[in-house]
mmCIF file of C-alpha atoms and ligand atoms in Angstrom:
data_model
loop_
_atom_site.group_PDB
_atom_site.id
_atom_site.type_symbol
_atom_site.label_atom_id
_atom_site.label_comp_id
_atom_site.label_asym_id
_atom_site.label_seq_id
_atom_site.Cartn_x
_atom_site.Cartn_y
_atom_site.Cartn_z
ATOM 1 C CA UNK A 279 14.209 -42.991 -57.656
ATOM 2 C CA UNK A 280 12.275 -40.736 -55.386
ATOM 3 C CA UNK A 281 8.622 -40.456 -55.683
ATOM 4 C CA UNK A 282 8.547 -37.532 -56.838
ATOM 5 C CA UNK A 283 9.573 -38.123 -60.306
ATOM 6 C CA UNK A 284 6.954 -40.723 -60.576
ATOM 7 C CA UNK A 285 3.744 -40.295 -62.863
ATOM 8 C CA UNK A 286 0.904 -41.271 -60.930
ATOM 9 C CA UNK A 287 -0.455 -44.904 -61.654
ATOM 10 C CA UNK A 288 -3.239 -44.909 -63.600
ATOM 11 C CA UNK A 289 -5.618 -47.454 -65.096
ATOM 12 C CA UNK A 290 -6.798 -48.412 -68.818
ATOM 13 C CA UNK A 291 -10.389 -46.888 -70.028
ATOM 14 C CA UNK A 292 -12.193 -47.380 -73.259
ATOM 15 C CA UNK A 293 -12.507 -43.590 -73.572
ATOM 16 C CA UNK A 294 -8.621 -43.016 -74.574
ATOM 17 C CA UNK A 295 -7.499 -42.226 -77.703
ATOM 18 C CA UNK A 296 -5.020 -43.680 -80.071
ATOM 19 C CA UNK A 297 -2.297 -41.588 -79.311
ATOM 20 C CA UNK A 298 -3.349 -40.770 -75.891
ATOM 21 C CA UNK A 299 -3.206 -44.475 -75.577
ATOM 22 C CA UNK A 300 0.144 -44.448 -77.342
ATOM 23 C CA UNK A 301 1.706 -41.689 -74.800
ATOM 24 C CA UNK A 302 0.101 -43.716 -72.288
ATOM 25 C CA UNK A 303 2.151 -47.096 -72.958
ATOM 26 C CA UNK A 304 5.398 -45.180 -73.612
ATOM 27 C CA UNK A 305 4.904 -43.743 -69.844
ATOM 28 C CA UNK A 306 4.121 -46.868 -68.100
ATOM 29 C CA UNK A 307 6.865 -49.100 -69.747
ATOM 30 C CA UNK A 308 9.581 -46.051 -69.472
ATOM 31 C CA UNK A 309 8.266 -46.587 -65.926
ATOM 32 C CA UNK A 310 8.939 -49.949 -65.698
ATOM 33 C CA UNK A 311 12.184 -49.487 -67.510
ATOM 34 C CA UNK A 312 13.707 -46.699 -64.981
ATOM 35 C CA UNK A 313 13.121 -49.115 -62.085
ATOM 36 C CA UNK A 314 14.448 -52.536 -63.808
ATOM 37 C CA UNK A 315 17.363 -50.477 -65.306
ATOM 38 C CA UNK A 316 16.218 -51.672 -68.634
ATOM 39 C CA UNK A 317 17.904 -48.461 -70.232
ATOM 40 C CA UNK A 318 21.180 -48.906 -72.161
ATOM 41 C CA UNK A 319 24.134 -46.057 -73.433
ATOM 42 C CA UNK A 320 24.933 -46.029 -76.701
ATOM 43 C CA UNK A 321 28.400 -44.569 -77.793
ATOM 44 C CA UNK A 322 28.606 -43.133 -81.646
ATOM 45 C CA UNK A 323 32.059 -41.826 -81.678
ATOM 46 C CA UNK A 324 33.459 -38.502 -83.380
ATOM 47 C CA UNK A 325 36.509 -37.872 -84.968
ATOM 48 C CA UNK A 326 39.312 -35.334 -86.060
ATOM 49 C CA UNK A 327 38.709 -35.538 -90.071
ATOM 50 C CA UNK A 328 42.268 -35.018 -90.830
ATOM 51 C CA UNK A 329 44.601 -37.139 -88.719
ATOM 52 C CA UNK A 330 41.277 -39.658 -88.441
ATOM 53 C CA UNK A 331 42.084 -40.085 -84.307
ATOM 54 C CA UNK A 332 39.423 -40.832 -82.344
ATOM 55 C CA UNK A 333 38.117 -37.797 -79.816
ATOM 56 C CA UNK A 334 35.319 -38.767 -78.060
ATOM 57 C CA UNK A 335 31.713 -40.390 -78.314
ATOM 58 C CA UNK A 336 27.973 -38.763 -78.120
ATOM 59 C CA UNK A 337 26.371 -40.867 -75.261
ATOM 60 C CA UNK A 338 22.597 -41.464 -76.888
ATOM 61 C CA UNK A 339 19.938 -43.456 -74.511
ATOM 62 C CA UNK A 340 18.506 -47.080 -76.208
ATOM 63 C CA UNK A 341 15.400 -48.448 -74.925
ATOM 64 C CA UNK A 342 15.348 -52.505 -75.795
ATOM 65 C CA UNK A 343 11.850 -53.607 -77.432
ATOM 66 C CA UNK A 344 11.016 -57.148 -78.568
ATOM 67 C CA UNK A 345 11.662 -56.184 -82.075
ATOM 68 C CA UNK A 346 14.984 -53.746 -81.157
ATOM 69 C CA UNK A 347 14.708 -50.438 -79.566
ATOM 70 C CA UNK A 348 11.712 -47.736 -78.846
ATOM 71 C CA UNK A 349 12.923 -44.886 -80.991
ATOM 72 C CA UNK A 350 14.242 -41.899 -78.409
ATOM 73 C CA UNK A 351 12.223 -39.556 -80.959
ATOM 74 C CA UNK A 352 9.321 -41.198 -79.383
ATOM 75 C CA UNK A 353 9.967 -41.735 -75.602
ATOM 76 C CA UNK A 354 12.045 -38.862 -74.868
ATOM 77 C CA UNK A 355 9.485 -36.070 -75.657
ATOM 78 C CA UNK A 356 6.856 -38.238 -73.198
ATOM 79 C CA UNK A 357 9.330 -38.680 -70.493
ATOM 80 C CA UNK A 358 10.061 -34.583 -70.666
ATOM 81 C CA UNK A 359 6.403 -33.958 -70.237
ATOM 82 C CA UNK A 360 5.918 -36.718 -67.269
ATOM 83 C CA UNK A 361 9.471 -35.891 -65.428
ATOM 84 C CA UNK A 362 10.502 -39.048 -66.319
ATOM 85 C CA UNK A 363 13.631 -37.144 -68.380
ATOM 86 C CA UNK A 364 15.022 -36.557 -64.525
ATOM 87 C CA UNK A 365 16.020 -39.602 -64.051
ATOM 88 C CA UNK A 366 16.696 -41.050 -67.321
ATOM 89 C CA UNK A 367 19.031 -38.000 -67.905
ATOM 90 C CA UNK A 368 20.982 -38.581 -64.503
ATOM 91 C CA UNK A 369 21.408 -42.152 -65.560
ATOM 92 C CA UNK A 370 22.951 -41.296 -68.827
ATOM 93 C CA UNK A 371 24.939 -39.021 -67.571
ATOM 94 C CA UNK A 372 26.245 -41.430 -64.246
ATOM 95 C CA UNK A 373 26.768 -44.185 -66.879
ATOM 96 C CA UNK A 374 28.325 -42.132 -70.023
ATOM 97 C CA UNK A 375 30.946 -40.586 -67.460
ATOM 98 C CA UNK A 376 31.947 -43.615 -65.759
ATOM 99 C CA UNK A 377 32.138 -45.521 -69.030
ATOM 100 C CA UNK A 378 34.393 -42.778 -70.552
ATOM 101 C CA UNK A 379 36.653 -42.867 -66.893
ATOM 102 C CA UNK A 380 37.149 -46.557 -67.990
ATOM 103 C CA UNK A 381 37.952 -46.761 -71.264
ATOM 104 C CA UNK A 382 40.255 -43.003 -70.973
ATOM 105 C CA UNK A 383 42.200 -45.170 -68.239
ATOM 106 C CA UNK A 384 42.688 -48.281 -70.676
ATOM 107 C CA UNK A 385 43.737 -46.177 -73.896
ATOM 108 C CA UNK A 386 45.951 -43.733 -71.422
ATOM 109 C CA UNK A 387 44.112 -40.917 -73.618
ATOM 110 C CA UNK A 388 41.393 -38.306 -71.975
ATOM 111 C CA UNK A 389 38.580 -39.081 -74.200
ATOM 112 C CA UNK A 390 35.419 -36.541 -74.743
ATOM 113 C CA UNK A 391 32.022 -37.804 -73.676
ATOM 114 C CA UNK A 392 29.263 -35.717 -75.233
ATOM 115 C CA UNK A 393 25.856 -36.201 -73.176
ATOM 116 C CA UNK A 394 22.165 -34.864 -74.472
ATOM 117 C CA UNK A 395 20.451 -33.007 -71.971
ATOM 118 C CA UNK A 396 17.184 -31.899 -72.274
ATOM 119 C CA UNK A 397 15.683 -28.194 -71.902
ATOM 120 C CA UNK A 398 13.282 -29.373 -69.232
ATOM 121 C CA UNK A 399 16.303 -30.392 -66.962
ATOM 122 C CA UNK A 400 17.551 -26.584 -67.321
ATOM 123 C CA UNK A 401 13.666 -26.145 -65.560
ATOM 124 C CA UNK A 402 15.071 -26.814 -61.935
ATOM 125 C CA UNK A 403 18.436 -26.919 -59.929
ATOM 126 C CA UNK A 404 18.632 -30.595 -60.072
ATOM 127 C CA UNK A 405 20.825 -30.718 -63.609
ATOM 128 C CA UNK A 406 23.688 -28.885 -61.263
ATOM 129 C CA UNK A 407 23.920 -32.211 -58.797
ATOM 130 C CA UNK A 408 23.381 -35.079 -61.159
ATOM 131 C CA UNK A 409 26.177 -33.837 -63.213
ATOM 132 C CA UNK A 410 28.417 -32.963 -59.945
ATOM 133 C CA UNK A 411 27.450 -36.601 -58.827
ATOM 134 C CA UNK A 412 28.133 -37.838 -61.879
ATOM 135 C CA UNK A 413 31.708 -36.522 -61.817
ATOM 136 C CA UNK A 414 32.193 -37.407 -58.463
ATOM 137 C CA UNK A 415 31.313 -41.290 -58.670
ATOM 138 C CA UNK A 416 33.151 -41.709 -62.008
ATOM 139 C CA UNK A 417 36.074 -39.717 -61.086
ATOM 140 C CA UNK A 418 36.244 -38.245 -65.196
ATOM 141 C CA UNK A 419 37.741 -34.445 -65.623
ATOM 142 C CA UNK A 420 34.941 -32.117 -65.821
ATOM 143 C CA UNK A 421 36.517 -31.202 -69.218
ATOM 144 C CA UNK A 422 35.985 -34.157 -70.468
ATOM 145 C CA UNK A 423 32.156 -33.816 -70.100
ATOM 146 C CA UNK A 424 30.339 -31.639 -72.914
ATOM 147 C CA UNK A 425 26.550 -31.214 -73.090
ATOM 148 C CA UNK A 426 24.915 -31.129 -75.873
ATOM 149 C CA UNK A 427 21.709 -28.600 -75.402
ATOM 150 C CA UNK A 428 19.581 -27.101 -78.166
ATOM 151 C CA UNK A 429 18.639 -23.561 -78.361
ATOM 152 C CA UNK A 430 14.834 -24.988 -76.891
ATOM 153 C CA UNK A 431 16.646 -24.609 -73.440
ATOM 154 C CA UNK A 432 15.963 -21.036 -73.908
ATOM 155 C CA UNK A 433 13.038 -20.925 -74.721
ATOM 156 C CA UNK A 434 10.055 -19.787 -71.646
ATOM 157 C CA UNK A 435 12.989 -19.843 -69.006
ATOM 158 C CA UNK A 436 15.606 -18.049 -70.003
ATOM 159 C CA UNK A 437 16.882 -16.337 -66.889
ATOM 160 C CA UNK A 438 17.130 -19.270 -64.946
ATOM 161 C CA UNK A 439 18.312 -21.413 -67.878
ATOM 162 C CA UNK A 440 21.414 -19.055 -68.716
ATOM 163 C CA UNK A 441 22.455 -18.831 -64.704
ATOM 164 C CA UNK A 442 22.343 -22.772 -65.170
ATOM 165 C CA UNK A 443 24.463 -22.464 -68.370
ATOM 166 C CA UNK A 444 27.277 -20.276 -66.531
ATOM 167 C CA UNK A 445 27.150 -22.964 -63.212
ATOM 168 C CA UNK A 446 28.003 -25.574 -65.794
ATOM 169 C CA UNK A 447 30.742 -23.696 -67.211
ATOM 170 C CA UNK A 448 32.143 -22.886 -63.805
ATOM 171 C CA UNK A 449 32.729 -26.534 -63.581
ATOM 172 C CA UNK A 450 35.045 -27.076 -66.008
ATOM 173 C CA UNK A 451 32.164 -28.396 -68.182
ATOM 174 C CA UNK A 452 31.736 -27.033 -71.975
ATOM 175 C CA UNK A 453 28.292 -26.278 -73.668
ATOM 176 C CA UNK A 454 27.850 -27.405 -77.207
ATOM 177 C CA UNK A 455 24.644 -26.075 -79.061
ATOM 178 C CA UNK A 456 23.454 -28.979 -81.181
ATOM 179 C CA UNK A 457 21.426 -29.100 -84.138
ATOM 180 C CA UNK A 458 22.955 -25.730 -85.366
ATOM 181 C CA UNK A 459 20.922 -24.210 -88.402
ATOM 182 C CA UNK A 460 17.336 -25.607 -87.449
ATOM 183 C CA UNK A 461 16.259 -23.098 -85.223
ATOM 184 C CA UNK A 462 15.750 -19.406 -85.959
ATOM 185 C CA UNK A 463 17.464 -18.204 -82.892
ATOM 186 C CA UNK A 464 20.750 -19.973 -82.444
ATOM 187 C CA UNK A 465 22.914 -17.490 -83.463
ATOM 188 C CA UNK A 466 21.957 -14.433 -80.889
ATOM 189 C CA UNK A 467 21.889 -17.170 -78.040
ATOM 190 C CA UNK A 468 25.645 -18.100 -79.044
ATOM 191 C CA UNK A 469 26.839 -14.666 -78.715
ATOM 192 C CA UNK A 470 25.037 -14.290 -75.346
ATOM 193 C CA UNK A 471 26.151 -17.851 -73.202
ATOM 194 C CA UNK A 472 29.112 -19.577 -73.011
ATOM 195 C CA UNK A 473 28.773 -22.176 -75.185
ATOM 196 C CA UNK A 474 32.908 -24.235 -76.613
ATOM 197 C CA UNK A 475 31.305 -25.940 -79.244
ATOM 198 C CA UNK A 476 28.506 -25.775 -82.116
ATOM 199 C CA UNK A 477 27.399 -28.764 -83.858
ATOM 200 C CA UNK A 478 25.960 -28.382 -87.487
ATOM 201 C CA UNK A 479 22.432 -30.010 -88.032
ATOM 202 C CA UNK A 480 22.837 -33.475 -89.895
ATOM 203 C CA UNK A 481 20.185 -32.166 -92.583
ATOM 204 C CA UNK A 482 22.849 -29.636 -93.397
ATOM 205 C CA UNK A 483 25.862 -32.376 -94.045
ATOM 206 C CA UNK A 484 23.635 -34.825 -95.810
ATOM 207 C CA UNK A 485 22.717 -31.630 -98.170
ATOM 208 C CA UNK A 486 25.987 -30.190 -98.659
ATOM 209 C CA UNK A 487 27.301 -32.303 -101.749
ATOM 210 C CA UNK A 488 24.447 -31.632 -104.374
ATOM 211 C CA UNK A 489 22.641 -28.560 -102.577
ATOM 212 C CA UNK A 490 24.774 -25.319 -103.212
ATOM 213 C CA UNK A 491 22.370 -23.513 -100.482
ATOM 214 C CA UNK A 492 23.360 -26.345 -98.076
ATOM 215 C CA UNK A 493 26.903 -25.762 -98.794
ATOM 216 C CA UNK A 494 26.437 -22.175 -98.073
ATOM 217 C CA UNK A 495 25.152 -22.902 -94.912
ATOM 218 C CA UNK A 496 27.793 -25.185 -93.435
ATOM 219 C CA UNK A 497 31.062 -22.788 -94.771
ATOM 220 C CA UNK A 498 29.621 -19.513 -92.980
ATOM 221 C CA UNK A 499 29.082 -21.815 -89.957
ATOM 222 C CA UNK A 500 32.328 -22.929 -89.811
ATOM 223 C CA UNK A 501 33.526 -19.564 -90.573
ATOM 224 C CA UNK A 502 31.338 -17.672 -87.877
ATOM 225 C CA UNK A 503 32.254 -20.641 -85.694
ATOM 226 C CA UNK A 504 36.134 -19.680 -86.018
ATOM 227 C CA UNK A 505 35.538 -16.309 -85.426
ATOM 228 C CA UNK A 506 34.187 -16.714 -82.549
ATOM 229 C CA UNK A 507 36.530 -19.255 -81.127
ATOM 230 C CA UNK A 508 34.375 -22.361 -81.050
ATOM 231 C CA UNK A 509 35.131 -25.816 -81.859
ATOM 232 C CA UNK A 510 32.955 -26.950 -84.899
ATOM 233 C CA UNK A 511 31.094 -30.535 -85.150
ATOM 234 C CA UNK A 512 29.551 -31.827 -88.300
ATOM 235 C CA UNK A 513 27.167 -34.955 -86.906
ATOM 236 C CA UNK A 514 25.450 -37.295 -89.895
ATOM 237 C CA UNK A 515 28.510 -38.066 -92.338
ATOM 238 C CA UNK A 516 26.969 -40.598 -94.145
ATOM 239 C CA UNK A 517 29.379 -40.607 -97.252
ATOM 240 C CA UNK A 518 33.049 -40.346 -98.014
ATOM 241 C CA UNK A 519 32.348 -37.458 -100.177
ATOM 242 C CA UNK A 520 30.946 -35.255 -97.605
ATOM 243 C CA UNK A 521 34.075 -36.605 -95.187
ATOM 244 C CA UNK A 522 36.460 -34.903 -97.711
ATOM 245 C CA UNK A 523 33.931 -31.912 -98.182
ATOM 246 C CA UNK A 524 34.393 -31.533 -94.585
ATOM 247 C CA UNK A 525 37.859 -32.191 -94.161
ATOM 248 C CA UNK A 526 38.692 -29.199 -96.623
ATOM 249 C CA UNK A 527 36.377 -26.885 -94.936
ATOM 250 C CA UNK A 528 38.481 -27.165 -91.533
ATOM 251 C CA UNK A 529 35.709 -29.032 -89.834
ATOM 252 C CA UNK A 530 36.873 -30.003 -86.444
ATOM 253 C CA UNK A 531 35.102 -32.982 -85.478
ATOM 254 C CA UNK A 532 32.975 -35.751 -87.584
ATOM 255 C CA UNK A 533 30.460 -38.234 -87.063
ATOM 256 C CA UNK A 534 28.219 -39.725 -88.730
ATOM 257 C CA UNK A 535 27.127 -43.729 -89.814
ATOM 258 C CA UNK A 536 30.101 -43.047 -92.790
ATOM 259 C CA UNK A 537 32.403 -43.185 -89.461
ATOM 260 C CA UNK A 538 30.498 -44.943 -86.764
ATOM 261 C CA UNK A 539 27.237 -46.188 -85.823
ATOM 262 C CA UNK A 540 26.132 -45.770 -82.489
ATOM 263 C CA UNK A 541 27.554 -49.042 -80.359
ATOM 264 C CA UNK A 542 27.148 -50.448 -76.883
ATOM 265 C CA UNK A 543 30.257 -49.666 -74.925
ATOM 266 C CA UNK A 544 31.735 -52.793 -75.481
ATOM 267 C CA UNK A 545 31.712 -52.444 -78.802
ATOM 268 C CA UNK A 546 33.785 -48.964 -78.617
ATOM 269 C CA UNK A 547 35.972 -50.450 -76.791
ATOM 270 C CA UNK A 548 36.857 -52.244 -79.027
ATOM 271 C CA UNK A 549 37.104 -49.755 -81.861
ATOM 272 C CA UNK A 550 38.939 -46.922 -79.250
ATOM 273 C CA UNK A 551 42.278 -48.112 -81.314
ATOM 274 C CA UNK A 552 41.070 -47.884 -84.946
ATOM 275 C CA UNK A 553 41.667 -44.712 -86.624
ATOM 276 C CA UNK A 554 39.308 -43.321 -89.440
ATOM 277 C CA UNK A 555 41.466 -41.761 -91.953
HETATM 278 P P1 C2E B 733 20.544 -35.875 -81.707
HETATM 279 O O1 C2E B 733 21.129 -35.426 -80.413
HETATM 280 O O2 C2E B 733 20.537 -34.890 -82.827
HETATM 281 O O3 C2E B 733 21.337 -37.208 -82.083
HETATM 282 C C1 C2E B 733 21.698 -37.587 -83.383
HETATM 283 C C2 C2E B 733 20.793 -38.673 -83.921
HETATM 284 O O4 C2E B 733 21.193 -38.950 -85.264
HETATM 285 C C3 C2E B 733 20.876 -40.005 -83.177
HETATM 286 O O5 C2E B 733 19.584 -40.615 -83.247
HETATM 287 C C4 C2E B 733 21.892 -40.788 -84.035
HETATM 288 O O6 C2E B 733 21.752 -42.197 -83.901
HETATM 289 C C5 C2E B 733 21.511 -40.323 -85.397
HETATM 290 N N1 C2E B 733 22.635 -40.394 -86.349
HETATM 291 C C6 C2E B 733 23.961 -40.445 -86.087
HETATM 292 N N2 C2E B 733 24.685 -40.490 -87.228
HETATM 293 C C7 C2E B 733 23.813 -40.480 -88.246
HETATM 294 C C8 C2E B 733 23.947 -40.523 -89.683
HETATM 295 O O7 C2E B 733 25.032 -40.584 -90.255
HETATM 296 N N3 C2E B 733 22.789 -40.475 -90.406
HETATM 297 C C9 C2E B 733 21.559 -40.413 -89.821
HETATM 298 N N4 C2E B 733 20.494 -40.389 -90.615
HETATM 299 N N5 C2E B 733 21.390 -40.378 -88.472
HETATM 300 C C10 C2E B 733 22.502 -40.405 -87.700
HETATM 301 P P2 C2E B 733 18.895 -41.273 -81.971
HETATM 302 O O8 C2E B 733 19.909 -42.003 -81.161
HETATM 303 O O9 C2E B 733 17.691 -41.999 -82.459
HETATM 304 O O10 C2E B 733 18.452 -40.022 -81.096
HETATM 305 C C11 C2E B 733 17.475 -39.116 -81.563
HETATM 306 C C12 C2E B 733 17.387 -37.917 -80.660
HETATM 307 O O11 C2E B 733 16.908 -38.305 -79.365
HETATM 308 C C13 C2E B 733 18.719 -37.226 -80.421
HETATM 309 O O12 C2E B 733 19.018 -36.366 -81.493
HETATM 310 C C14 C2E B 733 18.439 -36.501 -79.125
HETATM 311 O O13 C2E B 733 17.749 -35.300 -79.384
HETATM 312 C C15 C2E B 733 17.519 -37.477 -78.408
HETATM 313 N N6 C2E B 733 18.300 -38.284 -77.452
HETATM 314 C C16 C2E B 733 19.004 -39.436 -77.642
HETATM 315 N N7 C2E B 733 19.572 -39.849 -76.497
HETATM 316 C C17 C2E B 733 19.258 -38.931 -75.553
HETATM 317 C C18 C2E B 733 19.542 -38.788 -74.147
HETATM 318 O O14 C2E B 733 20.281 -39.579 -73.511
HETATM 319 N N8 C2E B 733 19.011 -37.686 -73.513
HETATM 320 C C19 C2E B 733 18.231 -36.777 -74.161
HETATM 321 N N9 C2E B 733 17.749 -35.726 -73.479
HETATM 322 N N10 C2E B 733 17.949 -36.874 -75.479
HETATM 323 C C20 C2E B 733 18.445 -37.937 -76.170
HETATM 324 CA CA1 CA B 734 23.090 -34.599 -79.914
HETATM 325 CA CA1 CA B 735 21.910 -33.186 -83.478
HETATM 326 CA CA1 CA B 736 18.131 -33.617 -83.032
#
């Protein structure tokens, strides 16, 4: 990785805080990480609720620890405010895509491959040629690639975010707005960028059996999300129940631990042939 994207070294003093001192760790070892290629992809697949066939997978980063992995929670807001998220996000995206090439080729199937990107990669130009490169080297469709972005992208930069958003979609690659229902602002930015898909917040799905409100919530989204000709995702299933609750409501994709836990890419491999029904 070029320079550039490289917090400057700096040394231990007694005057640092806990957290500083936290945030401080977490930047040196993501550091250490990047260059040893220490980072793994995850794959937590989604899937059509009523015929139960497989569609695609979200691609989510895992940082090894001793003990397991350093939650993403915690490293990824640190490596968005050190740069860091550059290259970890061009990784993901160069390893997600040539994963998904592979295992499309073995099941004769064009599978989706759903990657995070950050807001602060909509900050520069540079989201625009690791996703071109990414393409490139794995040789996937560019409609097999979705990014999942939350309505933060919009947020300080929105001029040069949205002329981002439409390069994307000149690609071939669709937009899906994640973590519908959390933010306040969601539904005006749908209306105004080009977004395929809209994926309902997992505190939403694990409500919707004994909360009424929560309910509520998720039938005017998939309702709204008809109208206006997007594909709908409900991520968090957690219980059979909320499957079927899904299921009836028209959902179009579902994932959740009820389904699939996120798996190293052997792993979905091996479960590419099982249906969920
Ligand atoms: P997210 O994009 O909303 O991802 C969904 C999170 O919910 C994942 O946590 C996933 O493991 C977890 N999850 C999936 N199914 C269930 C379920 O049924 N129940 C519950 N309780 N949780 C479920 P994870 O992997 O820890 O990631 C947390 C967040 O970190 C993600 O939220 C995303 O915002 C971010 N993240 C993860 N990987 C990447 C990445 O490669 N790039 C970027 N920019 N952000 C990432
Ligand atoms: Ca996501
Ligand atoms: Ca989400
Ligand atoms: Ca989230």
């Amino acid at each position: 990785f070029s320079k550039k994207y490289k917090p400057a070294l700096r040394f231990y003093d007694e005057t640092m805080s806990a957290s500083f001192r936290y945030r401080f760790d977490l930047e040196q070892g993501l550091r250490k990480a990047l260059i040893d290629s220490e980072l793994q992809v995850y794959y937590q697949p989604f899937y059509a609720p009523g015929s139960g066939e497989l569609v695609g997978a979200e691609a989510l980063v895992r940082w090894p620890d001793k003990t397991g992995f350093v939650s993403p929670a915690d490293f990824i807001p640190v490596a968005e405010s050190t740069g860091q998220i550059r290259a970890l996000g061009a990784l993901v995206l160069k390893r997600a895509c040539c994963d998904t090439r592979l295992l499309s080729e073995q099941l004769g199937k064009k599978l989706v491959i759903a990657v995070n990107v950050s807001p602060v990669q909509f900050a520069s130009n540079d989201i625009i040629a690791d996703l071109q490169e990414a393409i490139n080297i794995s040789g996937i469709d560019a409609t097999q690639v979705v990014l999942e972005i939350t309505e933060g992208v919009f947020i300080g930069q929105i001029a040069g975010a949205a002329r981002l958003l439409e390069e994307v979609v000149a690609m071939g690659v669709r937009l899906s707005m994640d973590d519908f229902g959390q933010g306040y602002s969601s539904l005006s930015y749908l209306r105004m960028h080009p977004f395929s898909f809209l994926k309902i917040d997992k505190l939403f799905i694990q409500g919707m059996v004994q909360s009424p409100q929560d309910y509520a919530l998720v039938q005017a989204s998939v309702a709204m999300a008809q109208a206006l000709q997007l594909g709908i995702v409900a991520e968090g299933v957690e219980t059979r129940e909320q499957l079927e609750m899904l299921e009836s409501l028209s959902v179009d994709y579902a994932q959740g631990f009820y389904l699939a836990r996120p798996m190293a890419f052997d792993e979905y491999q091996k479960v590419a042939n099982i249906k969920h029904v």
